[in-house]
Amino acid sequence: MSWSEVAPGRWERPFGYNEKVPLVMSNLEKVPGRENWFETSITRITLKNFINEPELALRQAWKQVRFQFPEIAAYPSGDKYVYEVPQTEEEVMKWLYSTCSTAYTTADELITSLPPPKVMTVHWLPHTGEFVFSSSHFRLDGRAFMTLSNTLCHALVRPKRVVFGNEASNLSPAFEILAGIPQAPYNPEIEAAATQRLIAWGSQLSPLKIATSSSPEKPAGVSRRVTNVYSVEETSAIVKACKSNNLSVGVALNAGLVSAVCALAETAPSVDEEHYFMAVCAFDLRKYSSSPTTSAATLSSTGNVYPITITDGSFASHAAQFKEIFQKGFDPYIESMTCFQERVLNLVNQSLPPDSPLNWHPVLSSLGNAGNILDSQIVDERGEVAVELNDFWVGMEIHQCQPQLFVWTLHGQLTMTACYNEAYWSGERIQELLDGIKQQVLLGLNLRQ
């Protein structure tokens, strides 16, 4: 899963299993011409007057981003990941004009109309000061979008001449190589660990059923997004209360999600009959990488499934379970990660029962403090501010019943966004879910009566 030059200027490597899972999920073909889990980010900036001709500056910056992170121009070909070094200036310009352009529309209109490209793209929206990244999920994750956005902003301020030729040395091996994860053939201990992880997906309890009029067998519609931004005061209060209660913010938000879903259930939770919520907890894996810089802009995260026991639907009971989950982290699973994902791939294309919680139970992924990756201001050689970061958003296209929620902090404010398919959820229902999470967190942390 390391890159090798198979012909002059042509580099290839096999996909790692951490990339294969989203590759398979993206090819579900539920919506013709669209791609499930197709990711986009929106970065809104203010360009100071001394950056002339933003479109030209963006193209130059985009070339710099490619040189530093060539994966943005790499593409899948069969079971191989392929990168081709441009041999002429004409090839550079052909790539540049096909992947970097200006759009006079809204970000939402662009996201829903943009056909999934083979390589990563950037669109500049001059009337709103936004640039929109688009990519298949196998290539990168939410934190990688932040890294690339920050890299582009710095390149806008500090343009450099780029000569392609040796940029392939910046290609990142598959995460499994960087983390030294055992590959097949597996020893008995790894086989047993992967089996136990799959068994843990099950539960003797009945799943919590969400009240809905839609069926997972209904054809998918248009993917939409709804976003809640917490105030600085609310965010600060939540962070302080979490510290006082010895909880992480991620634990509190996941607990709030389960409690909010309980409020949307067909029947209210009762201590007389336990149910379970199928939680998928996301883990950033970069700490396992032998080259954090190389893996900064790649897919270096994964999720693990945990059945959360529901009794009375209380925040405290859910928080206690998530606290234990996140305290253990991914350490118990890292060695058996590839063995497990190999088995998961055999299950991905199997149809789930209509009432399976993996069809309906929302997933929440915390991306942490975006301010640790995205610089709020970038200065030029004279020490003057050339670019200011105003806002950032990241999400994905959803063709399944299961909504995907993402949360991060920027400028002292929590942002929670929900990506969903309108065939299965209404915007009003998703807004009700987001409002419910916030209410449950504030109540659970004793910040609201």
Short mmCIF file of C-alpha atoms in Angstrom, two decimals:
data_model
loop_
_atom_site.label_atom_id
_atom_site.label_comp_id
_atom_site.label_asym_id
_atom_site.label_seq_id
_atom_site.Cartn_x
_atom_site.Cartn_y
_atom_site.Cartn_z
CA MET A 1 0.00 0.00 0.00
CA SER A 2 3.01 2.23 -0.61
CA TRP A 3 3.38 4.18 -3.85
CA SER A 4 5.58 2.85 -6.64
CA GLU A 5 6.41 4.29 -10.06
CA VAL A 6 5.04 1.74 -12.55
CA ALA A 7 5.88 3.84 -15.63
CA PRO A 8 7.64 7.19 -16.07
CA GLY A 9 5.53 9.72 -14.14
CA ARG A 10 2.80 7.20 -13.25
CA TRP A 11 2.54 6.22 -9.59
CA GLU A 12 0.23 3.56 -8.17
CA ARG A 13 -0.59 1.83 -4.91
CA PRO A 14 -3.29 -0.54 -3.68
CA PHE A 15 -6.07 0.94 -1.55
CA GLY A 16 -6.02 0.35 2.18
CA TYR A 17 -9.13 -1.12 3.74
CA ASN A 18 -9.80 2.18 5.50
CA GLU A 19 -10.21 3.63 1.99
CA LYS A 20 -12.03 0.62 0.55
CA VAL A 21 -15.00 0.94 2.93
CA PRO A 22 -15.98 4.49 1.80
CA LEU A 23 -15.16 3.53 -1.80
CA VAL A 24 -17.76 0.77 -1.64
CA MET A 25 -20.25 3.00 0.19
CA SER A 26 -19.84 5.71 -2.46
CA ASN A 27 -20.80 3.26 -5.20
CA LEU A 28 -24.19 2.28 -3.80
CA GLU A 29 -25.74 4.03 -6.85
CA LYS A 30 -28.93 4.97 -5.06
CA VAL A 31 -29.13 8.24 -7.03
CA PRO A 32 -28.06 8.15 -10.72
CA GLY A 33 -25.12 10.44 -11.40
CA ARG A 34 -24.52 11.16 -7.71
CA GLU A 35 -22.19 9.69 -5.10
CA ASN A 36 -23.09 8.63 -1.57
CA TRP A 37 -20.81 10.12 1.12
CA PHE A 38 -19.44 12.67 -1.40
CA GLU A 39 -17.83 15.35 0.77
CA THR A 40 -17.73 19.12 0.48
CA SER A 41 -16.40 21.96 2.59
CA ILE A 42 -17.18 25.67 2.46
CA THR A 43 -14.62 28.19 3.67
CA ARG A 44 -15.67 31.84 3.82
CA ILE A 45 -12.83 34.34 3.87
CA THR A 46 -12.14 38.03 3.50
CA LEU A 47 -9.41 38.88 0.99
CA LYS A 48 -7.70 42.19 1.63
CA ASN A 49 -7.40 44.62 -1.27
CA PHE A 50 -3.75 43.90 -1.96
CA ILE A 51 -4.60 40.40 -3.22
CA ASN A 52 -5.31 41.35 -6.81
CA GLU A 53 -7.28 39.15 -9.21
CA PRO A 54 -8.51 36.50 -6.73
CA GLU A 55 -9.31 33.98 -9.47
CA LEU A 56 -5.73 34.00 -10.73
CA ALA A 57 -4.40 33.92 -7.18
CA LEU A 58 -6.62 30.92 -6.43
CA ARG A 59 -5.31 28.98 -9.43
CA GLN A 60 -1.72 29.60 -8.39
CA ALA A 61 -2.55 28.61 -4.81
CA TRP A 62 -4.31 25.45 -6.03
CA LYS A 63 -1.12 24.41 -7.84
CA GLN A 64 0.81 24.86 -4.60
CA VAL A 65 -1.72 22.72 -2.74
CA ARG A 66 -1.34 19.95 -5.33
CA PHE A 67 2.43 19.99 -5.05
CA GLN A 68 2.27 19.69 -1.26
CA PHE A 69 -0.62 17.18 -1.25
CA PRO A 70 -0.64 15.39 -4.64
CA GLU A 71 -3.54 13.15 -3.57
CA ILE A 72 -5.96 15.93 -4.58
CA ALA A 73 -5.17 14.96 -8.20
CA ALA A 74 -4.95 11.18 -7.65
CA TYR A 75 -7.83 8.97 -8.74
CA PRO A 76 -9.10 5.38 -8.44
CA SER A 77 -8.53 3.00 -11.34
CA GLY A 78 -9.84 -0.47 -10.63
CA ASP A 79 -8.32 -1.58 -7.35
CA LYS A 80 -5.45 0.92 -7.64
CA TYR A 81 -4.92 4.51 -6.51
CA VAL A 82 -3.19 6.38 -9.36
CA TYR A 83 -1.23 9.63 -9.51
CA GLU A 84 0.21 10.98 -12.76
CA VAL A 85 2.93 13.62 -12.73
CA PRO A 86 2.10 16.27 -15.36
CA GLN A 87 4.70 16.11 -18.11
CA THR A 88 3.96 19.43 -19.82
CA GLU A 89 2.59 22.84 -18.94
CA GLU A 90 -0.43 22.01 -21.11
CA GLU A 91 -1.22 19.06 -18.83
CA VAL A 92 -0.95 21.31 -15.78
CA MET A 93 -3.32 23.85 -17.31
CA LYS A 94 -5.78 21.16 -18.39
CA TRP A 95 -5.94 19.86 -14.81
CA LEU A 96 -6.09 23.38 -13.39
CA TYR A 97 -9.00 24.59 -15.52
CA SER A 98 -10.96 21.37 -14.99
CA THR A 99 -10.64 21.45 -11.19
CA CYS A 100 -10.43 25.15 -10.24
CA SER A 101 -13.17 27.50 -11.40
CA THR A 102 -15.42 30.41 -10.45
CA ALA A 103 -19.14 29.92 -9.79
CA TYR A 104 -21.86 32.56 -9.51
CA THR A 105 -24.36 30.63 -7.42
CA THR A 106 -24.94 29.77 -3.78
CA ALA A 107 -22.88 27.14 -2.02
CA ASP A 108 -26.01 25.01 -1.48
CA GLU A 109 -26.95 25.17 -5.16
CA LEU A 110 -23.40 24.26 -6.12
CA ILE A 111 -23.24 21.33 -3.69
CA THR A 112 -26.49 19.77 -4.91
CA SER A 113 -25.73 20.26 -8.63
CA LEU A 114 -22.01 19.50 -8.83
CA PRO A 115 -21.37 16.13 -10.53
CA PRO A 116 -18.87 14.04 -8.54
CA PRO A 117 -15.46 14.50 -10.21
CA LYS A 118 -12.75 11.86 -10.41
CA VAL A 119 -10.30 14.14 -8.59
CA MET A 120 -10.71 16.89 -5.99
CA THR A 121 -12.04 20.29 -7.10
CA VAL A 122 -12.25 23.84 -5.78
CA HIS A 123 -14.83 26.47 -6.76
CA TRP A 124 -14.54 30.17 -5.93
CA LEU A 125 -17.74 32.10 -5.17
CA PRO A 126 -16.63 35.75 -5.44
CA HIS A 127 -19.97 37.27 -4.41
CA THR A 128 -19.87 35.49 -1.03
CA GLY A 129 -16.11 35.19 -0.53
CA GLU A 130 -16.34 31.39 -0.28
CA PHE A 131 -14.34 28.58 -1.78
CA VAL A 132 -15.88 25.12 -1.96
CA PHE A 133 -13.83 21.93 -1.90
CA SER A 134 -15.36 18.70 -3.26
CA SER A 135 -13.98 15.18 -3.01
CA SER A 136 -14.88 11.54 -2.64
CA HIS A 137 -14.72 10.45 0.99
CA PHE A 138 -12.10 7.73 0.41
CA ARG A 139 -9.55 10.49 -0.22
CA LEU A 140 -9.92 12.53 2.96
CA ASP A 141 -11.97 13.26 6.08
CA GLY A 142 -13.29 16.37 7.84
CA ARG A 143 -10.03 17.35 9.52
CA ALA A 144 -8.20 16.87 6.21
CA PHE A 145 -10.58 19.40 4.63
CA MET A 146 -9.54 21.85 7.34
CA THR A 147 -5.86 21.22 6.63
CA LEU A 148 -6.29 21.76 2.88
CA SER A 149 -8.39 24.89 3.44
CA ASN A 150 -5.68 26.36 5.64
CA THR A 151 -2.98 25.37 3.15
CA LEU A 152 -4.87 27.10 0.33
CA CYS A 153 -5.31 30.30 2.38
CA HIS A 154 -1.58 30.42 3.14
CA ALA A 155 -0.78 29.81 -0.53
CA LEU A 156 -3.03 32.75 -1.49
CA VAL A 157 -0.91 35.01 0.72
CA ARG A 158 2.50 33.52 -0.12
CA PRO A 159 2.46 32.52 -3.82
CA LYS A 160 5.38 30.40 -4.98
CA ARG A 161 6.46 29.18 -8.38
CA VAL A 162 5.59 25.50 -8.76
CA VAL A 163 7.48 23.12 -11.04
CA PHE A 164 5.90 19.69 -11.12
CA GLY A 165 8.15 16.68 -11.37
CA ASN A 166 9.19 15.50 -7.92
CA GLU A 167 5.93 16.10 -6.04
CA ALA A 168 5.27 12.35 -5.97
CA SER A 169 7.64 12.23 -2.99
CA ASN A 170 4.84 13.95 -1.05
CA LEU A 171 2.31 11.18 -1.75
CA SER A 172 1.08 9.53 1.44
CA PRO A 173 1.09 5.75 1.80
CA ALA A 174 -2.13 4.14 2.97
CA PHE A 175 -2.88 4.83 6.62
CA GLU A 176 -2.35 1.16 7.46
CA ILE A 177 1.30 1.47 6.40
CA LEU A 178 1.88 4.66 8.39
CA ALA A 179 0.34 3.08 11.48
CA GLY A 180 1.99 -0.31 11.04
CA ILE A 181 -1.33 -2.18 11.22
CA PRO A 182 -0.97 -5.96 10.71
CA GLN A 183 -2.14 -7.26 7.34
CA ALA A 184 -3.24 -10.74 6.23
CA PRO A 185 -2.45 -13.45 7.12
CA TYR A 186 -3.64 -12.61 10.63
CA ASN A 187 -2.64 -14.34 13.84
CA PRO A 188 -5.35 -15.98 16.01
CA GLU A 189 -5.40 -13.07 18.47
CA ILE A 190 -6.19 -10.56 15.72
CA GLU A 191 -8.84 -12.85 14.22
CA ALA A 192 -10.47 -13.20 17.63
CA ALA A 193 -10.39 -9.44 18.26
CA ALA A 194 -12.06 -8.74 14.90
CA THR A 195 -14.72 -11.35 15.64
CA GLN A 196 -15.43 -9.86 19.07
CA ARG A 197 -15.76 -6.42 17.52
CA LEU A 198 -18.37 -7.69 15.08
CA ILE A 199 -20.25 -9.52 17.84
CA ALA A 200 -20.37 -6.25 19.81
CA TRP A 201 -22.55 -4.80 17.05
CA GLY A 202 -25.41 -6.95 18.24
CA SER A 203 -27.67 -6.58 21.24
CA GLN A 204 -30.21 -8.77 22.98
CA LEU A 205 -32.39 -5.69 23.44
CA SER A 206 -34.88 -4.27 20.95
CA PRO A 207 -33.67 -1.25 18.96
CA LEU A 208 -35.14 2.15 19.69
CA LYS A 209 -37.58 2.86 16.86
CA ILE A 210 -37.78 6.38 15.48
CA ALA A 211 -41.23 7.56 14.46
CA THR A 212 -41.17 8.09 10.69
CA SER A 213 -43.51 7.73 7.75
CA SER A 214 -40.70 6.78 5.34
CA SER A 215 -39.26 3.39 4.45
CA PRO A 216 -35.57 2.68 3.75
CA GLU A 217 -36.75 0.92 0.59
CA LYS A 218 -38.06 4.23 -0.78
CA PRO A 219 -35.84 5.69 -3.55
CA ALA A 220 -33.39 8.29 -2.27
CA GLY A 221 -34.03 11.95 -3.01
CA VAL A 222 -31.88 15.08 -2.74
CA SER A 223 -29.28 15.36 0.02
CA ARG A 224 -29.77 18.41 2.25
CA ARG A 225 -28.11 20.06 5.25
CA VAL A 226 -29.30 21.88 8.37
CA THR A 227 -26.88 23.68 10.67
CA ASN A 228 -27.10 24.98 14.24
CA VAL A 229 -24.48 27.42 15.54
CA TYR A 230 -24.30 27.83 19.32
CA SER A 231 -23.54 31.27 20.70
CA VAL A 232 -20.16 32.03 22.27
CA GLU A 233 -21.88 32.20 25.67
CA GLU A 234 -23.63 28.84 25.21
CA THR A 235 -20.43 27.20 23.96
CA SER A 236 -18.38 28.57 26.85
CA ALA A 237 -20.97 27.45 29.38
CA ILE A 238 -21.07 23.93 27.90
CA VAL A 239 -17.27 23.62 27.92
CA LYS A 240 -17.05 24.79 31.55
CA ALA A 241 -19.89 22.51 32.65
CA CYS A 242 -18.29 19.53 30.91
CA LYS A 243 -15.04 20.17 32.78
CA SER A 244 -16.94 20.43 36.07
CA ASN A 245 -18.69 17.13 35.36
CA ASN A 246 -15.48 15.44 34.14
CA LEU A 247 -16.94 14.93 30.66
CA SER A 248 -15.56 15.76 27.25
CA VAL A 249 -17.72 17.91 24.98
CA GLY A 250 -17.90 14.99 22.54
CA VAL A 251 -19.30 12.73 25.25
CA ALA A 252 -21.91 15.33 26.21
CA LEU A 253 -23.04 15.86 22.61
CA ASN A 254 -23.31 12.14 21.89
CA ALA A 255 -25.31 11.67 25.09
CA GLY A 256 -27.53 14.57 24.04
CA LEU A 257 -28.03 12.93 20.64
CA VAL A 258 -29.31 9.69 22.16
CA SER A 259 -31.62 11.54 24.55
CA ALA A 260 -32.93 13.67 21.67
CA VAL A 261 -33.59 10.56 19.57
CA CYS A 262 -35.50 9.07 22.52
CA ALA A 263 -37.84 12.06 22.25
CA LEU A 264 -38.45 11.17 18.58
CA ALA A 265 -39.12 7.50 19.33
CA GLU A 266 -42.41 5.78 18.53
CA THR A 267 -42.79 4.99 22.22
CA ALA A 268 -41.16 6.85 25.10
CA PRO A 269 -38.35 4.98 26.92
CA SER A 270 -39.45 3.16 30.06
CA VAL A 271 -37.50 1.65 32.94
CA ASP A 272 -39.73 -1.40 32.52
CA GLU A 273 -38.34 -2.21 29.07
CA GLU A 274 -34.78 -1.52 27.94
CA HIS A 275 -33.91 -0.70 24.32
CA TYR A 276 -30.69 0.17 22.57
CA PHE A 277 -29.40 2.95 20.33
CA MET A 278 -26.79 1.94 17.75
CA ALA A 279 -24.08 4.58 18.20
CA VAL A 280 -21.24 4.99 15.73
CA CYS A 281 -18.37 6.81 17.45
CA ALA A 282 -15.74 8.45 15.27
CA PHE A 283 -12.03 8.35 16.11
CA ASP A 284 -9.23 10.46 14.65
CA LEU A 285 -6.39 8.01 14.01
CA ARG A 286 -3.58 10.46 13.28
CA LYS A 287 -1.92 9.80 16.64
CA TYR A 288 -1.12 6.30 15.36
CA SER A 289 0.60 7.60 12.21
CA SER A 290 4.38 7.52 11.95
CA SER A 291 4.15 10.65 9.77
CA PRO A 292 1.46 13.06 11.10
CA THR A 293 2.38 15.66 8.46
CA THR A 294 1.93 13.17 5.62
CA SER A 295 -1.41 11.93 6.95
CA ALA A 296 -2.74 15.41 7.80
CA ALA A 297 -4.69 15.70 4.54
CA THR A 298 -5.75 12.09 4.05
CA LEU A 299 -8.48 9.80 5.33
CA SER A 300 -7.15 9.06 8.82
CA SER A 301 -10.29 8.42 10.84
CA THR A 302 -12.76 5.61 11.35
CA GLY A 303 -15.86 4.72 13.32
CA ASN A 304 -16.77 1.97 15.72
CA VAL A 305 -20.25 0.71 16.59
CA TYR A 306 -21.54 0.59 20.18
CA PRO A 307 -25.04 -0.43 21.30
CA ILE A 308 -26.04 2.16 23.93
CA THR A 309 -28.48 0.77 26.50
CA ILE A 310 -31.55 2.95 26.98
CA THR A 311 -33.56 2.72 30.18
CA ASP A 312 -35.22 5.99 31.14
CA GLY A 313 -33.70 8.02 28.28
CA SER A 314 -31.74 10.20 30.69
CA PHE A 315 -28.70 12.21 29.67
CA ALA A 316 -26.72 10.94 32.68
CA SER A 317 -27.11 7.26 31.79
CA HIS A 318 -26.06 7.88 28.19
CA ALA A 319 -23.13 10.11 29.18
CA ALA A 320 -21.77 7.42 31.52
CA GLN A 321 -21.69 4.90 28.67
CA PHE A 322 -20.09 7.28 26.16
CA LYS A 323 -17.52 8.38 28.75
CA GLU A 324 -16.33 4.79 29.10
CA ILE A 325 -16.25 4.38 25.30
CA PHE A 326 -14.13 7.48 24.66
CA GLN A 327 -11.84 6.80 27.62
CA LYS A 328 -10.94 3.44 26.07
CA GLY A 329 -10.59 5.10 22.68
CA PHE A 330 -9.48 3.11 19.65
CA ASP A 331 -6.44 1.47 21.25
CA PRO A 332 -8.21 -1.89 21.77
CA TYR A 333 -9.08 -2.06 18.04
CA ILE A 334 -6.10 -0.62 16.19
CA GLU A 335 -4.20 -3.91 15.68
CA SER A 336 -7.25 -5.75 14.34
CA MET A 337 -8.48 -2.78 12.28
CA THR A 338 -7.70 -4.19 8.82
CA CYS A 339 -8.93 -7.69 9.67
CA PHE A 340 -12.19 -6.20 10.94
CA GLN A 341 -12.68 -3.90 7.93
CA GLU A 342 -12.02 -6.81 5.58
CA ARG A 343 -14.98 -8.60 7.16
CA VAL A 344 -17.14 -5.47 7.17
CA LEU A 345 -16.72 -5.14 3.40
CA ASN A 346 -18.42 -8.50 3.01
CA LEU A 347 -21.45 -7.10 4.85
CA VAL A 348 -21.70 -3.65 3.24
CA ASN A 349 -23.62 -4.74 0.15
CA GLN A 350 -26.07 -6.88 2.10
CA SER A 351 -29.52 -5.34 2.52
CA LEU A 352 -30.36 -4.41 6.09
CA PRO A 353 -33.81 -5.19 7.52
CA PRO A 354 -36.07 -2.10 7.22
CA ASP A 355 -36.16 -1.64 11.00
CA SER A 356 -32.38 -2.03 11.48
CA PRO A 357 -30.99 0.77 13.67
CA LEU A 358 -28.14 1.11 11.18
CA ASN A 359 -30.78 2.37 8.76
CA TRP A 360 -32.12 5.10 11.02
CA HIS A 361 -30.05 5.96 14.09
CA PRO A 362 -28.13 9.21 13.40
CA VAL A 363 -24.32 9.28 13.55
CA LEU A 364 -22.45 12.14 15.26
CA SER A 365 -18.77 12.80 14.48
CA SER A 366 -16.80 15.38 16.45
CA LEU A 367 -14.05 17.15 14.50
CA GLY A 368 -12.69 18.97 17.55
CA ASN A 369 -11.49 22.56 17.61
CA ALA A 370 -11.16 23.73 14.00
CA GLY A 371 -9.14 26.68 15.27
CA ASN A 372 -6.27 24.30 16.00
CA ILE A 373 -5.97 23.70 12.24
CA LEU A 374 -7.48 26.79 10.58
CA ASP A 375 -5.71 30.11 11.16
CA SER A 376 -8.14 32.98 11.77
CA GLN A 377 -5.76 35.49 10.16
CA ILE A 378 -2.88 35.06 7.72
CA VAL A 379 -0.30 37.80 7.31
CA ASP A 380 1.94 38.59 4.36
CA GLU A 381 5.69 39.30 4.29
CA ARG A 382 5.06 42.82 5.61
CA GLY A 383 3.17 41.52 8.62
CA GLU A 384 -0.17 42.81 7.32
CA VAL A 385 -3.32 40.70 7.47
CA ALA A 386 -4.03 39.44 3.95
CA VAL A 387 -6.70 36.78 4.61
CA GLU A 388 -9.26 36.55 7.40
CA LEU A 389 -11.20 33.36 8.09
CA ASN A 390 -14.88 34.11 8.65
CA ASP A 391 -16.52 30.69 8.66
CA PHE A 392 -16.04 27.04 7.81
CA TRP A 393 -18.41 24.15 7.12
CA VAL A 394 -17.91 20.52 6.14
CA GLY A 395 -20.37 17.73 5.40
CA MET A 396 -21.31 14.97 2.99
CA GLU A 397 -23.97 13.90 0.53
CA ILE A 398 -26.32 11.29 1.99
CA HIS A 399 -28.34 8.75 -0.01
CA GLN A 400 -29.25 6.60 2.99
CA CYS A 401 -31.89 6.90 5.71
CA GLN A 402 -29.21 7.44 8.34
CA PRO A 403 -28.37 11.13 8.89
CA GLN A 404 -24.72 12.08 9.44
CA LEU A 405 -24.05 14.83 11.99
CA PHE A 406 -20.76 16.69 12.35
CA VAL A 407 -19.71 19.08 15.10
CA TRP A 408 -16.70 21.38 15.55
CA THR A 409 -15.70 24.55 17.34
CA LEU A 410 -14.53 27.71 15.56
CA HIS A 411 -14.15 31.25 16.90
CA GLY A 412 -15.42 30.04 20.28
CA GLN A 413 -18.69 28.69 18.85
CA LEU A 414 -19.91 25.12 18.49
CA THR A 415 -21.32 24.32 15.07
CA MET A 416 -23.45 21.22 14.57
CA THR A 417 -24.58 20.29 11.08
CA ALA A 418 -26.82 17.45 9.94
CA CYS A 419 -26.60 15.97 6.44
CA TYR A 420 -29.66 13.96 5.47
CA ASN A 421 -31.74 12.76 2.54
CA GLU A 422 -35.07 14.47 2.03
CA ALA A 423 -36.74 11.19 0.99
CA TYR A 424 -36.46 9.93 4.57
CA TRP A 425 -36.31 13.02 6.78
CA SER A 426 -37.89 16.46 6.51
CA GLY A 427 -35.91 19.59 7.22
CA GLU A 428 -38.30 20.33 10.09
CA ARG A 429 -37.67 16.91 11.64
CA ILE A 430 -33.89 17.35 11.38
CA GLN A 431 -34.16 20.81 12.93
CA GLU A 432 -36.20 19.26 15.73
CA LEU A 433 -33.39 16.73 16.25
CA LEU A 434 -30.67 19.41 16.39
CA ASP A 435 -32.71 21.58 18.75
CA GLY A 436 -33.39 18.50 20.87
CA ILE A 437 -29.67 17.69 21.17
CA LYS A 438 -28.94 21.21 22.37
CA GLN A 439 -31.81 21.14 24.85
CA GLN A 440 -30.77 17.74 26.24
CA VAL A 441 -27.14 18.86 26.64
CA LEU A 442 -28.12 22.08 28.44
CA LEU A 443 -30.53 20.21 30.69
CA GLY A 444 -28.12 17.36 31.34
CA LEU A 445 -25.35 19.78 32.34
CA ASN A 446 -27.76 21.75 34.56
CA LEU A 447 -27.46 24.84 32.37
CA ARG A 448 -31.19 25.06 31.83
CA GLN A 449 -34.13 24.24 34.09
#
